[in-house]
Coordinates of C-alpha atoms in Angstrom, one line a residue:
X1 CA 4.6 73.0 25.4
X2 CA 1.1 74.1 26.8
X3 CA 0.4 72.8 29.8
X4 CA -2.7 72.0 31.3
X5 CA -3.8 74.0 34.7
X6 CA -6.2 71.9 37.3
X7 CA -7.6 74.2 40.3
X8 CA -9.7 72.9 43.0
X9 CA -13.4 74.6 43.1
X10 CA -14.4 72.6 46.4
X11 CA -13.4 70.7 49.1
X12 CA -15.4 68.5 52.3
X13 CA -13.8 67.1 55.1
X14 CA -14.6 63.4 55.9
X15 CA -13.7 62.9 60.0
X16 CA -12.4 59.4 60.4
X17 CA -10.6 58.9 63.8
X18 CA -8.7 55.8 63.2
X19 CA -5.9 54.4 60.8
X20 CA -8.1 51.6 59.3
X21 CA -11.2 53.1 59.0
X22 CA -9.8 56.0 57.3
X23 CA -7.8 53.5 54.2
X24 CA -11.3 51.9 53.9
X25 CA -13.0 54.3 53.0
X26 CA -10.2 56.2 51.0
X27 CA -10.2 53.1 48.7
X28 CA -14.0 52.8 48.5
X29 CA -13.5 57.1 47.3
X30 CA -11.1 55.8 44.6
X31 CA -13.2 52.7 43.6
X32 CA -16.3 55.0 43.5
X33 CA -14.3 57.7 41.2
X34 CA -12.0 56.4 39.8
X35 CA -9.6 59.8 39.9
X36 CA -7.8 60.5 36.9
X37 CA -3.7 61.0 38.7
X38 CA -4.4 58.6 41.3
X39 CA -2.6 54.9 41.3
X40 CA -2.9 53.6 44.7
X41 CA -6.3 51.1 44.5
X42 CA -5.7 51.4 41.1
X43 CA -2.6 49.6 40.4
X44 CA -2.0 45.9 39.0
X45 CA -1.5 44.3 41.9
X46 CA 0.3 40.4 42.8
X47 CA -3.4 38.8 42.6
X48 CA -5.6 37.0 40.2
X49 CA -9.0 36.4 39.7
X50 CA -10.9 33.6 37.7
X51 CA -13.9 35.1 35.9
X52 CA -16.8 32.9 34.1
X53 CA -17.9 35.6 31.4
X54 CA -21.9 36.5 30.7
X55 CA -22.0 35.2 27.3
X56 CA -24.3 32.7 25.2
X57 CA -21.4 30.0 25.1
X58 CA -19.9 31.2 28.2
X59 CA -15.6 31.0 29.0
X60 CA -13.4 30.9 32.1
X61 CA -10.5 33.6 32.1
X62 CA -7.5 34.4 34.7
X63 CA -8.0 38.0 35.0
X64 CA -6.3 40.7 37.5
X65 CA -9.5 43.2 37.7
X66 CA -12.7 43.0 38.6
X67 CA -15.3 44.7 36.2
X68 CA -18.9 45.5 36.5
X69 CA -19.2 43.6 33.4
X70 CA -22.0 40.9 35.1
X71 CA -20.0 38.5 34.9
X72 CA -19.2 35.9 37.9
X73 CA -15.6 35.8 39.4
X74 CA -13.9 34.4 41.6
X75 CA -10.8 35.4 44.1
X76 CA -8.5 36.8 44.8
X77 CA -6.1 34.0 44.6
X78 CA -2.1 34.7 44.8
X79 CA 0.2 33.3 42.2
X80 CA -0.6 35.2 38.9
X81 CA 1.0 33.1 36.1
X82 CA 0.2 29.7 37.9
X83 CA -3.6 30.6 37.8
X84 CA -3.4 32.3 34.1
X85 CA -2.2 28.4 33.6
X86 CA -4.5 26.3 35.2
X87 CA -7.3 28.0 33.6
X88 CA -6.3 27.2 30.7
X89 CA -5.4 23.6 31.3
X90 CA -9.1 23.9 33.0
X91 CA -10.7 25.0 30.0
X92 CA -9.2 22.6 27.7
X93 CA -10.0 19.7 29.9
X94 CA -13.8 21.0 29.9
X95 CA -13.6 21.7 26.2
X96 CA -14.7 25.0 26.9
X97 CA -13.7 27.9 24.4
X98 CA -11.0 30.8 24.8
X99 CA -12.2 32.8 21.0
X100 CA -12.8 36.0 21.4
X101 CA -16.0 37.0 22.9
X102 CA -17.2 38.2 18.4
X103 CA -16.6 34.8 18.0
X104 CA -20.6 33.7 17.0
X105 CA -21.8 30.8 18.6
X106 CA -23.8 28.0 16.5
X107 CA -24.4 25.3 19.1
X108 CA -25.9 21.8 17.9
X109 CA -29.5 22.5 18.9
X110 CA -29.6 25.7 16.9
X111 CA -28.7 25.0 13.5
X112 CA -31.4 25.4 11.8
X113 CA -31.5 29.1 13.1
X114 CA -28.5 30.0 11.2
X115 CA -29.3 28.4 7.6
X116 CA -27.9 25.5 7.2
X117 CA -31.2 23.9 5.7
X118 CA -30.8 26.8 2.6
X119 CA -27.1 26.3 2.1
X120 CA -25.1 28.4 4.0
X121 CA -21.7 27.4 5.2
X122 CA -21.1 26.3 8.6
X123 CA -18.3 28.5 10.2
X124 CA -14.6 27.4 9.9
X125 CA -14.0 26.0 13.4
X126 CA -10.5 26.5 15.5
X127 CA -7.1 24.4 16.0
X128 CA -8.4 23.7 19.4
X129 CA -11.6 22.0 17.7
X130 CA -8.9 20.0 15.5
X131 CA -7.1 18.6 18.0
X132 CA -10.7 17.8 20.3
X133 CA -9.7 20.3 23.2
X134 CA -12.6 22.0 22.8
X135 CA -16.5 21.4 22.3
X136 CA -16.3 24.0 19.4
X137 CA -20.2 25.4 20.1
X138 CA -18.9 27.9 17.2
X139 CA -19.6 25.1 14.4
X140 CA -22.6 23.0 16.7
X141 CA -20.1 20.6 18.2
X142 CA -22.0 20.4 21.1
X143 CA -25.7 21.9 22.0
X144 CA -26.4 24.1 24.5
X145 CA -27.2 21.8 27.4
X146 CA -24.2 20.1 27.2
X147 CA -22.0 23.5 27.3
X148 CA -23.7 24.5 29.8
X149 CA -23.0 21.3 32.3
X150 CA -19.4 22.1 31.3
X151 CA -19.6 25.4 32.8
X152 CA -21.4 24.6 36.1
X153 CA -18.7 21.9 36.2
X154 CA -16.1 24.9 36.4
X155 CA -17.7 26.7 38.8
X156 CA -18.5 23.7 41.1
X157 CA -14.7 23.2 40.8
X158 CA -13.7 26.9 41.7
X159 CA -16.3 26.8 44.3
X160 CA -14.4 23.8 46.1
X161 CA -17.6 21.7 45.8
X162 CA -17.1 19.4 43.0
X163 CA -13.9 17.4 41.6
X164 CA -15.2 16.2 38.4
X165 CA -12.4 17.9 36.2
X166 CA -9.5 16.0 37.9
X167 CA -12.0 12.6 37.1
X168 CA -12.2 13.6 33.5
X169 CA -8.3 14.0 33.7
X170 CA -7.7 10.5 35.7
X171 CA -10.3 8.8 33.0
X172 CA -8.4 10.6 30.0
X173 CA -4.7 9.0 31.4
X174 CA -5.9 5.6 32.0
X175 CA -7.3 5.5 28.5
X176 CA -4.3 6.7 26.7
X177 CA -2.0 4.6 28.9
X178 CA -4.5 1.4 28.1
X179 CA -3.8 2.3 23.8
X180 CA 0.0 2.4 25.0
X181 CA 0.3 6.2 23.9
X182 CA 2.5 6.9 26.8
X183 CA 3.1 10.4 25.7
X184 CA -0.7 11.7 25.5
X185 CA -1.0 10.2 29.2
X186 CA 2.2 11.8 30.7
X187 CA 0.4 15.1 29.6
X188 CA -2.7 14.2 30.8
X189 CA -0.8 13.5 34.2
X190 CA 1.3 16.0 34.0
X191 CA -1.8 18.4 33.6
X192 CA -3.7 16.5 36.5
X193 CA -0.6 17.4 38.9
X194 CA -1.4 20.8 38.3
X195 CA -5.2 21.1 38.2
X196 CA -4.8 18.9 41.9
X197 CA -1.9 21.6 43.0
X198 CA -4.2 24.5 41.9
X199 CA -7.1 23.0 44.0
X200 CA -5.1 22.6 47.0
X201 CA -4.1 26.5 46.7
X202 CA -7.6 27.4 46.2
X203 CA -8.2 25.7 49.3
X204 CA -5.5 27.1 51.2
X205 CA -6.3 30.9 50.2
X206 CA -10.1 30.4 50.6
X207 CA -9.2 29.3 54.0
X208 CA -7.1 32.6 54.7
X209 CA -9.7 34.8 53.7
X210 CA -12.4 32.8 55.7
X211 CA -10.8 33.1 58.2
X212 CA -10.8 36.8 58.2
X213 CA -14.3 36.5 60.4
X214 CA -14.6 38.6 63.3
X215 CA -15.1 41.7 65.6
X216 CA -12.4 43.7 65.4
X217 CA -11.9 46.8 68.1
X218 CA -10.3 50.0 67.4
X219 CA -9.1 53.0 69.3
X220 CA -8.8 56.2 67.2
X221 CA -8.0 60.0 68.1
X222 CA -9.0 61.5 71.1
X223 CA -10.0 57.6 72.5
X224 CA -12.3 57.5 70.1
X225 CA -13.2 53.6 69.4
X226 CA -15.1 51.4 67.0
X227 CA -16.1 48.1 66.0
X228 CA -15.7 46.4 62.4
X229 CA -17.2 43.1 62.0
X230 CA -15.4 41.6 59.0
X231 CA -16.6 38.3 57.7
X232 CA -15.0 36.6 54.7
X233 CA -12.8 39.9 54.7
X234 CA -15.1 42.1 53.7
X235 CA -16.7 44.8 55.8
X236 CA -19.9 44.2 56.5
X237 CA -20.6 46.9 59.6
X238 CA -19.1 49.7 61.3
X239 CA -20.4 50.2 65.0
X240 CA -19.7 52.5 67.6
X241 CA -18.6 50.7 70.7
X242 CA -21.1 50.6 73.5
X243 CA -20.8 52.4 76.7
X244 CA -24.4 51.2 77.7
X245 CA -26.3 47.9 78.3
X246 CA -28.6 49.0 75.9
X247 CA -26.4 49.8 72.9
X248 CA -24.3 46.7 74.0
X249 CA -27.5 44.8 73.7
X250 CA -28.5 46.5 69.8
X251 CA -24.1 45.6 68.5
X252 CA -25.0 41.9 70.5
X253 CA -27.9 41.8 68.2
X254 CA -26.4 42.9 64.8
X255 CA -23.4 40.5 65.7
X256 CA -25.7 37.5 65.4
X257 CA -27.5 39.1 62.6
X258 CA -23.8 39.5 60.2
X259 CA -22.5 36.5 61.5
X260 CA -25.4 34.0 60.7
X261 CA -26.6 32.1 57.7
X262 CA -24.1 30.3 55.2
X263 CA -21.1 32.8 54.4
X264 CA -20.6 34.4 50.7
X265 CA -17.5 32.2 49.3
X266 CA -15.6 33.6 46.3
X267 CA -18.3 33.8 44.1
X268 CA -19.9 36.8 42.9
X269 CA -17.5 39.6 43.7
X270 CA -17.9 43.1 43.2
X271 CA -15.1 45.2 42.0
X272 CA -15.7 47.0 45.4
X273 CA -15.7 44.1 47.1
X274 CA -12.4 42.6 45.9
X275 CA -10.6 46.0 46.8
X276 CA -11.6 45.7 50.5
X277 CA -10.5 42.0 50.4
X278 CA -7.4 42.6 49.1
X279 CA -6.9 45.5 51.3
X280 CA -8.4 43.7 54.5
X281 CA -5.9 41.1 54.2
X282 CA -2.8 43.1 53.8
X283 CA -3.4 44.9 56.8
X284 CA -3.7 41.7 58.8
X285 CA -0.9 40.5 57.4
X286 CA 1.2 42.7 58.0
X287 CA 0.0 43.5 61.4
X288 CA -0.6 40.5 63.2
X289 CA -0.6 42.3 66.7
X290 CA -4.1 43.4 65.1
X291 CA -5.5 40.5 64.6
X292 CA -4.8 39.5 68.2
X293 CA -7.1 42.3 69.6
X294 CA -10.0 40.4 67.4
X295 CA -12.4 38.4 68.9
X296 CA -15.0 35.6 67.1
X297 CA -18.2 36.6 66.9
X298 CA -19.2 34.0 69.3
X299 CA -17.2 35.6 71.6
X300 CA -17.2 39.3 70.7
X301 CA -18.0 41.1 74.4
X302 CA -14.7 39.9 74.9
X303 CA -13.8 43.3 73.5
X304 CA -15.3 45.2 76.1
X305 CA -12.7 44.2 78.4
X306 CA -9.7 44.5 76.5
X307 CA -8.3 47.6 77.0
X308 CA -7.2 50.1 74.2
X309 CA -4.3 50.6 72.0
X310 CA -1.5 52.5 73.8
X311 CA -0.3 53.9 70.9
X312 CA -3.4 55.5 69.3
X313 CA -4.4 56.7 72.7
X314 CA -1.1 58.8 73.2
X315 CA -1.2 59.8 69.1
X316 CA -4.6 60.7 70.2

């Protein structure tokens, strides 16, 4: 069987004198490249993500990549199959569709743009449409306003700032409990449990990550030391720790500067971006004496006085 030969023509060496540092930026190499033979950064990981696609009738999908596909997500969240689930409840309750993304779109307010006024035949709608779980904007069941409050309703939800799907949910039980069909409203109730469990998990992981929000001091080789501010769990400056009160001054400055304003959520996630999460918060979890060494920003000079990491200094 032939065999095919690989040969290097080139290589550069990237200095990185500390542990962290140096799995950063090997997973922003892999994200950037995307090399052929190698899995780690690559693989499926034990996290979902809840994307709203860029479409003209627009859907909400539990997803375990990120793509640069412009389209908004969300995440990461833990639990897998229960998000892949509560999106869909969430979609049905919304009425917003799960078709492929061929599927054309004939919203209410555009008829007339596809023939209808010479004839033509409307497109057979879906099951969903049958059974009224989902605005079917493929036959004009709704127009494009209307879809499009449905949408901003999902991501007000996903955002944390709106609760208007587990209303719609409450208003649907009441009414089928009121007409006595006791079945309909144990679903509805049933679903309701789930969509308020699902919120309360959103909650709890966007707290995790937001809490990942601070200065965090490293010692390297050779007592060589560093300072990451992470906010939100993302990386948002490397500095070199000052030895001066003028370069203590400058990091003081850049501090208040990363720190400030109103932080990024979950929203809007690069495929870079939900790497370094991901990756951020693994190594804080599993190294808790880490996360001990890190200051708030409010009181960041407090790692000045800390002294460095035994360990590093004698690897060093």
């Amino acid at each position: 069987r032939r065999q095919r030969q690989m040969c290097i023509r080139d290589s550069r060496w990237e200095y990185i004198p500390d542990e962290f540092g140096a799995l950063v930026r090997e997973m922003r190499l892999i994200q950037e490249h995307r090399p052929r033979y190698n899995v780690q950064h690559k693989r499926k990981r034990a996290f979902a993500f809840v994307k709203i696609t860029r479409e003209t009738a627009p859907r909400v999908l539990p997803v375990t990549q990120v793509a640069n596909d412009g389209a908004l997500y969300f995440g990461p969240f833990p639990r897998v199959g229960h998000v892949a689930r509560t999106i869909r409840d969430l979609a049905h309750i919304l009425g917003l569709r799960d078709c492929t993304a061929a599927t054309p779109m004939h919203f209410a307010d555009q008829l007339d743009l596809f023939g209808r006024d010479q004839g033509l035949d409307r497109p057979p709608g879906c099951i969903r449409a049958e059974l009224g779980s989902c605005t079917a904007p493929c036959v004009g069941g709704i127009d494009t306003a209307g879809y499009g409050e449905r949408v901003r309703e999902a991501r007000d939800f996903l955002e944390g700032v709106s609760w208007a799907p587990l209303t719609r949910l409450h208003r649907a039980m009441t009414a089928a409990a009121g007409r006595m069909d006791f079945e309909y409203a144990a679903i509805q109730r049933d679903r309701m449990e789930r969509i308020r469990m699902f919120q309360q998990d959103l909650a709890a992981y966007r707290g995790e990550i937001e809490a990942l929000r601070f200065v965090y001091p490293v010692t390297g080789h050779n007592g060589a030391r560093r300072l990451y501010l992470i906010r939100g769990g993302r990386i948002a400056d490397t500095l070199p720790f000052p030895r001066t009160v003028a370069t203590r001054a400058r990091v003081g400055e850049r501090v208040r500067e990363v720190f400030s304003g109103t932080p990024p959520g979950p929203a809007g996630l690069t495929p870079y971006q939900a790497a370094e999460i991901l990756l951020v918060a693994r190594w804080f979890r599993l190294k808790p004496e880490e996360r001990e060494r890190a200051r708030a920003p409010e009181d960041w000079e407090g790692v000045l006085d800390a002294p460095p990491q035994e360990a590093e200094l004698m690897a060093g």
